[in-house]
Amino acid sequence: MNSSASQDAASSKAPTVDALLDQLLETIQDYPEPGISFKDLTPVFADGTALRAVVDALIKPFEGQFDAVAGVEARGFLLAAAAAYASGTGVITVRKAGKLPREVYREDYGLEYGSASLELHREDTPPGTRVLILDDVLATGGTLAAAARLFERAGVHVTGIGVVLELEALTGRSALPGHRVESLKLV
Ligand code: AMP
């Protein structure tokens, strides 16, 4: 076997992102409220192979099409920082209300449980920048829709939205019309 064939054989044995998520993802029933089935990705983030595979898979559909990666507080920050580093781009933080010290855009939205606001520094992202937005879970889509609205108000082009898990029954994708949404796994 030549070296490229042996590399192919080795990579074909690498676990797929789907298999890694099946193995590591934890689901906690009735957390943080009765009726919520909480998808806990912290064991995925804690595993080096899985973290790299997930981040690479999130970047792949949008390769070469973004200048910065935005993460939604807080778990989205982990993915965005890793994706920005891996792609040689910058990272932008979309934060919960009251955390950013300078002038912000603010968007309110409803959640699967409760409501909240997100903020973006007005001057951190020059108009015309192409941004990939990442988060861990797409549920109702309210969070990512609010994040996308923030960038649109800033004159920033949203290249796309990437999530690790999409809770299919909540049809969050329908809250993101006109956006390219890529999820690594439907649950
Ligand atoms: P949504 O705005 O409803 O799409 O909710 C998305 C945000 O809430 C993401 O930042 C997730 O981290 C979090 N979230 C919502 N529902 C869940 C869930 N069932 N399991 C884990 N995280 C969730």
mmCIF file of C-alpha atoms and ligand atoms in Angstrom:
data_model
loop_
_atom_site.group_PDB
_atom_site.id
_atom_site.type_symbol
_atom_site.label_atom_id
_atom_site.label_comp_id
_atom_site.label_asym_id
_atom_site.label_seq_id
_atom_site.Cartn_x
_atom_site.Cartn_y
_atom_site.Cartn_z
ATOM 1 C CA MET A 1 0.000 0.000 0.000
ATOM 2 C CA ASN A 2 1.435 3.395 -0.932
ATOM 3 C CA SER A 3 1.504 6.186 1.616
ATOM 4 C CA SER A 4 -1.506 7.996 0.180
ATOM 5 C CA ALA A 5 -3.561 4.772 0.212
ATOM 6 C CA SER A 6 -2.529 4.096 3.780
ATOM 7 C CA GLN A 7 -3.562 7.654 4.686
ATOM 8 C CA ASP A 8 -6.905 7.045 2.962
ATOM 9 C CA ALA A 9 -7.314 3.797 4.880
ATOM 10 C CA ALA A 10 -6.392 5.524 8.146
ATOM 11 C CA SER A 11 -8.775 8.423 7.524
ATOM 12 C CA SER A 12 -11.587 6.062 6.491
ATOM 13 C CA LYS A 13 -11.290 4.517 9.955
ATOM 14 C CA ALA A 14 -11.601 7.901 11.676
ATOM 15 C CA PRO A 15 -14.957 8.162 13.434
ATOM 16 C CA THR A 16 -17.457 10.374 11.616
ATOM 17 C CA VAL A 17 -18.803 13.534 13.217
ATOM 18 C CA ASP A 18 -22.156 11.798 13.467
ATOM 19 C CA ALA A 19 -20.639 8.831 15.312
ATOM 20 C CA LEU A 20 -18.709 11.119 17.661
ATOM 21 C CA LEU A 21 -21.855 13.088 18.460
ATOM 22 C CA ASP A 22 -23.819 9.867 19.050
ATOM 23 C CA GLN A 23 -21.113 8.667 21.389
ATOM 24 C CA LEU A 24 -20.523 11.887 23.360
ATOM 25 C CA LEU A 25 -23.709 13.959 23.310
ATOM 26 C CA GLU A 26 -25.670 13.921 26.580
ATOM 27 C CA THR A 27 -29.406 14.571 26.720
ATOM 28 C CA ILE A 28 -30.860 15.746 30.023
ATOM 29 C CA GLN A 29 -34.619 15.508 30.354
ATOM 30 C CA ASP A 30 -36.559 18.300 32.082
ATOM 31 C CA TYR A 31 -33.595 20.689 32.268
ATOM 32 C CA PRO A 32 -33.594 23.626 32.885
ATOM 33 C CA GLU A 33 -37.407 23.351 33.015
ATOM 34 C CA PRO A 34 -39.943 20.517 32.854
ATOM 35 C CA GLY A 35 -40.594 19.518 29.261
ATOM 36 C CA ILE A 36 -37.189 20.629 27.924
ATOM 37 C CA SER A 37 -34.872 17.950 26.580
ATOM 38 C CA PHE A 38 -31.506 19.668 27.023
ATOM 39 C CA LYS A 39 -28.714 18.763 24.608
ATOM 40 C CA ASP A 40 -25.418 18.992 26.456
ATOM 41 C CA LEU A 41 -22.428 19.266 24.131
ATOM 42 C CA THR A 42 -19.816 19.830 26.841
ATOM 43 C CA PRO A 43 -18.494 16.232 26.524
ATOM 44 C CA VAL A 44 -18.038 16.871 22.780
ATOM 45 C CA PHE A 45 -16.090 20.068 23.477
ATOM 46 C CA ALA A 46 -13.984 18.222 26.061
ATOM 47 C CA ASP A 47 -12.858 15.582 23.550
ATOM 48 C CA GLY A 48 -10.004 16.729 21.310
ATOM 49 C CA THR A 49 -10.884 14.523 18.341
ATOM 50 C CA ALA A 50 -14.552 15.446 18.497
ATOM 51 C CA LEU A 51 -13.938 19.166 18.941
ATOM 52 C CA ARG A 52 -11.649 19.276 15.915
ATOM 53 C CA ALA A 53 -14.011 17.182 13.791
ATOM 54 C CA VAL A 54 -17.005 19.340 14.722
ATOM 55 C CA VAL A 55 -15.214 22.634 14.083
ATOM 56 C CA ASP A 56 -13.801 21.439 10.744
ATOM 57 C CA ALA A 57 -17.255 20.250 9.673
ATOM 58 C CA LEU A 58 -18.849 23.577 10.633
ATOM 59 C CA ILE A 59 -16.331 25.519 8.534
ATOM 60 C CA LYS A 60 -16.340 23.230 5.498
ATOM 61 C CA PRO A 61 -19.554 24.315 3.702
ATOM 62 C CA PHE A 62 -18.526 27.976 3.963
ATOM 63 C CA GLU A 63 -14.783 27.684 3.274
ATOM 64 C CA GLY A 64 -13.336 30.843 1.665
ATOM 65 C CA GLN A 65 -16.658 32.665 1.974
ATOM 66 C CA PHE A 66 -16.240 34.495 5.297
ATOM 67 C CA ASP A 67 -13.888 37.055 6.837
ATOM 68 C CA ALA A 68 -14.877 36.515 10.461
ATOM 69 C CA VAL A 69 -16.689 33.995 12.641
ATOM 70 C CA ALA A 70 -19.326 35.142 15.114
ATOM 71 C CA GLY A 71 -20.245 33.139 18.188
ATOM 72 C CA VAL A 72 -23.427 33.523 20.190
ATOM 73 C CA GLU A 73 -22.913 33.659 23.960
ATOM 74 C CA ALA A 74 -21.870 31.442 25.526
ATOM 75 C CA ARG A 75 -21.373 28.032 23.923
ATOM 76 C CA GLY A 76 -21.145 29.584 20.465
ATOM 77 C CA PHE A 77 -17.990 31.390 21.621
ATOM 78 C CA LEU A 78 -16.133 28.088 21.942
ATOM 79 C CA LEU A 79 -16.998 27.039 18.409
ATOM 80 C CA ALA A 80 -16.420 30.483 16.895
ATOM 81 C CA ALA A 81 -13.008 30.959 18.478
ATOM 82 C CA ALA A 82 -11.852 27.541 17.301
ATOM 83 C CA ALA A 83 -13.297 28.050 13.795
ATOM 84 C CA ALA A 84 -11.743 31.516 13.491
ATOM 85 C CA TYR A 85 -8.355 30.174 14.543
ATOM 86 C CA ALA A 86 -8.605 27.227 12.166
ATOM 87 C CA SER A 87 -9.590 29.442 9.234
ATOM 88 C CA GLY A 88 -7.223 32.313 9.979
ATOM 89 C CA THR A 89 -10.077 34.785 10.467
ATOM 90 C CA GLY A 90 -11.221 36.927 13.387
ATOM 91 C CA VAL A 91 -13.836 36.164 16.003
ATOM 92 C CA ILE A 92 -16.808 38.362 16.884
ATOM 93 C CA THR A 93 -18.823 38.047 20.073
ATOM 94 C CA VAL A 94 -22.601 38.353 20.026
ATOM 95 C CA ARG A 95 -23.321 38.921 23.694
ATOM 96 C CA LYS A 96 -26.198 38.874 26.132
ATOM 97 C CA ALA A 97 -27.471 42.310 27.117
ATOM 98 C CA GLY A 98 -25.283 44.572 29.234
ATOM 99 C CA LYS A 99 -21.905 42.888 28.657
ATOM 100 C CA LEU A 100 -20.400 45.071 25.929
ATOM 101 C CA PRO A 101 -18.884 48.391 27.036
ATOM 102 C CA ARG A 102 -19.236 50.499 23.889
ATOM 103 C CA GLU A 103 -22.175 51.449 21.659
ATOM 104 C CA VAL A 104 -24.226 48.424 20.608
ATOM 105 C CA TYR A 105 -27.044 47.254 18.402
ATOM 106 C CA ARG A 106 -29.606 45.342 20.451
ATOM 107 C CA GLU A 107 -32.186 42.748 19.380
ATOM 108 C CA ASP A 108 -34.838 41.135 21.597
ATOM 109 C CA TYR A 109 -36.077 37.604 20.922
ATOM 110 C CA GLY A 110 -38.098 34.721 22.361
ATOM 111 C CA LEU A 111 -36.517 31.447 23.479
ATOM 112 C CA GLU A 112 -37.716 27.846 23.780
ATOM 113 C CA TYR A 113 -37.699 28.801 27.487
ATOM 114 C CA GLY A 114 -38.035 32.524 28.336
ATOM 115 C CA SER A 115 -36.900 35.610 26.428
ATOM 116 C CA ALA A 116 -33.647 37.533 26.121
ATOM 117 C CA SER A 117 -31.683 40.184 24.224
ATOM 118 C CA LEU A 118 -28.469 40.042 22.256
ATOM 119 C CA GLU A 119 -26.024 42.847 21.564
ATOM 120 C CA LEU A 120 -23.237 43.536 19.077
ATOM 121 C CA HIS A 121 -20.641 46.304 19.224
ATOM 122 C CA ARG A 122 -21.522 48.782 16.492
ATOM 123 C CA GLU A 123 -17.946 49.379 15.423
ATOM 124 C CA ASP A 124 -16.272 45.971 15.696
ATOM 125 C CA THR A 125 -17.389 44.702 12.291
ATOM 126 C CA PRO A 126 -16.921 47.026 9.298
ATOM 127 C CA PRO A 127 -19.819 47.126 6.796
ATOM 128 C CA GLY A 128 -19.247 44.654 3.985
ATOM 129 C CA THR A 129 -17.553 42.077 6.212
ATOM 130 C CA ARG A 130 -18.734 38.505 5.502
ATOM 131 C CA VAL A 131 -19.600 36.684 8.706
ATOM 132 C CA LEU A 132 -20.227 33.034 9.503
ATOM 133 C CA ILE A 133 -22.412 32.748 12.633
ATOM 134 C CA LEU A 134 -22.012 29.650 14.828
ATOM 135 C CA ASP A 135 -23.915 28.262 17.787
ATOM 136 C CA ASP A 136 -24.278 24.879 19.440
ATOM 137 C CA VAL A 137 -28.013 24.217 19.061
ATOM 138 C CA LEU A 138 -30.731 25.502 16.719
ATOM 139 C CA ALA A 139 -33.996 25.212 18.652
ATOM 140 C CA THR A 140 -36.772 27.720 17.798
ATOM 141 C CA GLY A 141 -34.323 29.853 15.813
ATOM 142 C CA GLY A 142 -35.055 33.024 17.804
ATOM 143 C CA THR A 143 -31.463 33.397 19.009
ATOM 144 C CA LEU A 144 -29.836 33.003 15.620
ATOM 145 C CA ALA A 145 -32.456 35.177 13.927
ATOM 146 C CA ALA A 146 -31.658 37.943 16.433
ATOM 147 C CA ALA A 147 -27.919 37.481 15.828
ATOM 148 C CA ALA A 148 -28.433 37.698 12.056
ATOM 149 C CA ARG A 149 -30.539 40.866 12.464
ATOM 150 C CA LEU A 150 -27.710 42.472 14.469
ATOM 151 C CA PHE A 151 -25.258 41.912 11.616
ATOM 152 C CA GLU A 152 -27.741 43.084 9.002
ATOM 153 C CA ARG A 153 -28.222 46.336 10.976
ATOM 154 C CA ALA A 154 -24.426 46.729 10.985
ATOM 155 C CA GLY A 155 -24.295 46.344 7.194
ATOM 156 C CA VAL A 156 -22.496 43.023 7.546
ATOM 157 C CA HIS A 157 -23.158 40.157 5.128
ATOM 158 C CA VAL A 158 -24.206 36.926 6.848
ATOM 159 C CA THR A 159 -22.561 34.230 4.747
ATOM 160 C CA GLY A 160 -24.330 31.519 6.651
ATOM 161 C CA ILE A 161 -25.241 29.959 9.942
ATOM 162 C CA GLY A 162 -23.700 26.775 11.304
ATOM 163 C CA VAL A 163 -24.916 24.723 14.263
ATOM 164 C CA VAL A 164 -23.895 21.386 15.681
ATOM 165 C CA LEU A 165 -27.422 20.195 16.460
ATOM 166 C CA GLU A 166 -30.757 21.101 14.912
ATOM 167 C CA LEU A 167 -33.859 20.251 16.969
ATOM 168 C CA GLU A 168 -35.918 19.385 13.926
ATOM 169 C CA ALA A 169 -39.311 19.332 15.642
ATOM 170 C CA LEU A 170 -38.960 22.998 16.619
ATOM 171 C CA THR A 171 -38.546 24.050 12.948
ATOM 172 C CA GLY A 172 -36.037 26.776 13.867
ATOM 173 C CA ARG A 173 -34.828 26.947 10.271
ATOM 174 C CA SER A 174 -38.129 28.597 9.313
ATOM 175 C CA ALA A 175 -37.165 31.572 11.532
ATOM 176 C CA LEU A 176 -34.098 32.111 9.329
ATOM 177 C CA PRO A 177 -35.508 32.728 5.838
ATOM 178 C CA GLY A 178 -32.954 33.805 3.270
ATOM 179 C CA HIS A 179 -30.062 32.373 5.274
ATOM 180 C CA ARG A 180 -28.017 29.322 4.447
ATOM 181 C CA VAL A 181 -28.236 27.109 7.536
ATOM 182 C CA GLU A 182 -26.006 24.046 7.914
ATOM 183 C CA SER A 183 -26.401 21.673 10.857
ATOM 184 C CA LEU A 184 -24.155 18.718 11.584
ATOM 185 C CA LYS A 185 -26.926 16.572 13.038
ATOM 186 C CA LEU A 186 -30.715 16.557 13.196
ATOM 187 C CA VAL A 187 -32.085 15.446 16.560
HETATM 188 P P1 AMP B 1 -33.471 29.049 20.088
HETATM 189 O O1 AMP B 1 -33.382 30.557 20.085
HETATM 190 O O2 AMP B 1 -34.779 28.556 20.593
HETATM 191 O O3 AMP B 1 -33.100 28.469 18.746
HETATM 192 O O4 AMP B 1 -32.421 28.527 21.153
HETATM 193 C C1 AMP B 1 -31.102 28.428 20.839
HETATM 194 C C2 AMP B 1 -30.220 28.735 21.999
HETATM 195 O O5 AMP B 1 -30.690 28.216 23.237
HETATM 196 C C3 AMP B 1 -28.875 28.136 21.759
HETATM 197 O O6 AMP B 1 -27.908 29.103 22.119
HETATM 198 C C4 AMP B 1 -28.819 26.920 22.642
HETATM 199 O O7 AMP B 1 -27.611 26.910 23.323
HETATM 200 C C5 AMP B 1 -29.959 27.078 23.631
HETATM 201 N N1 AMP B 1 -30.922 25.962 23.626
HETATM 202 C C6 AMP B 1 -32.235 26.036 23.309
HETATM 203 N N2 AMP B 1 -32.843 24.857 23.455
HETATM 204 C C7 AMP B 1 -31.881 23.998 23.831
HETATM 205 C C8 AMP B 1 -31.881 22.607 24.120
HETATM 206 N N3 AMP B 1 -32.988 21.868 24.049
HETATM 207 N N4 AMP B 1 -30.710 22.048 24.488
HETATM 208 C C9 AMP B 1 -29.588 22.783 24.561
HETATM 209 N N5 AMP B 1 -29.527 24.093 24.312
HETATM 210 C C10 AMP B 1 -30.659 24.703 23.952
#
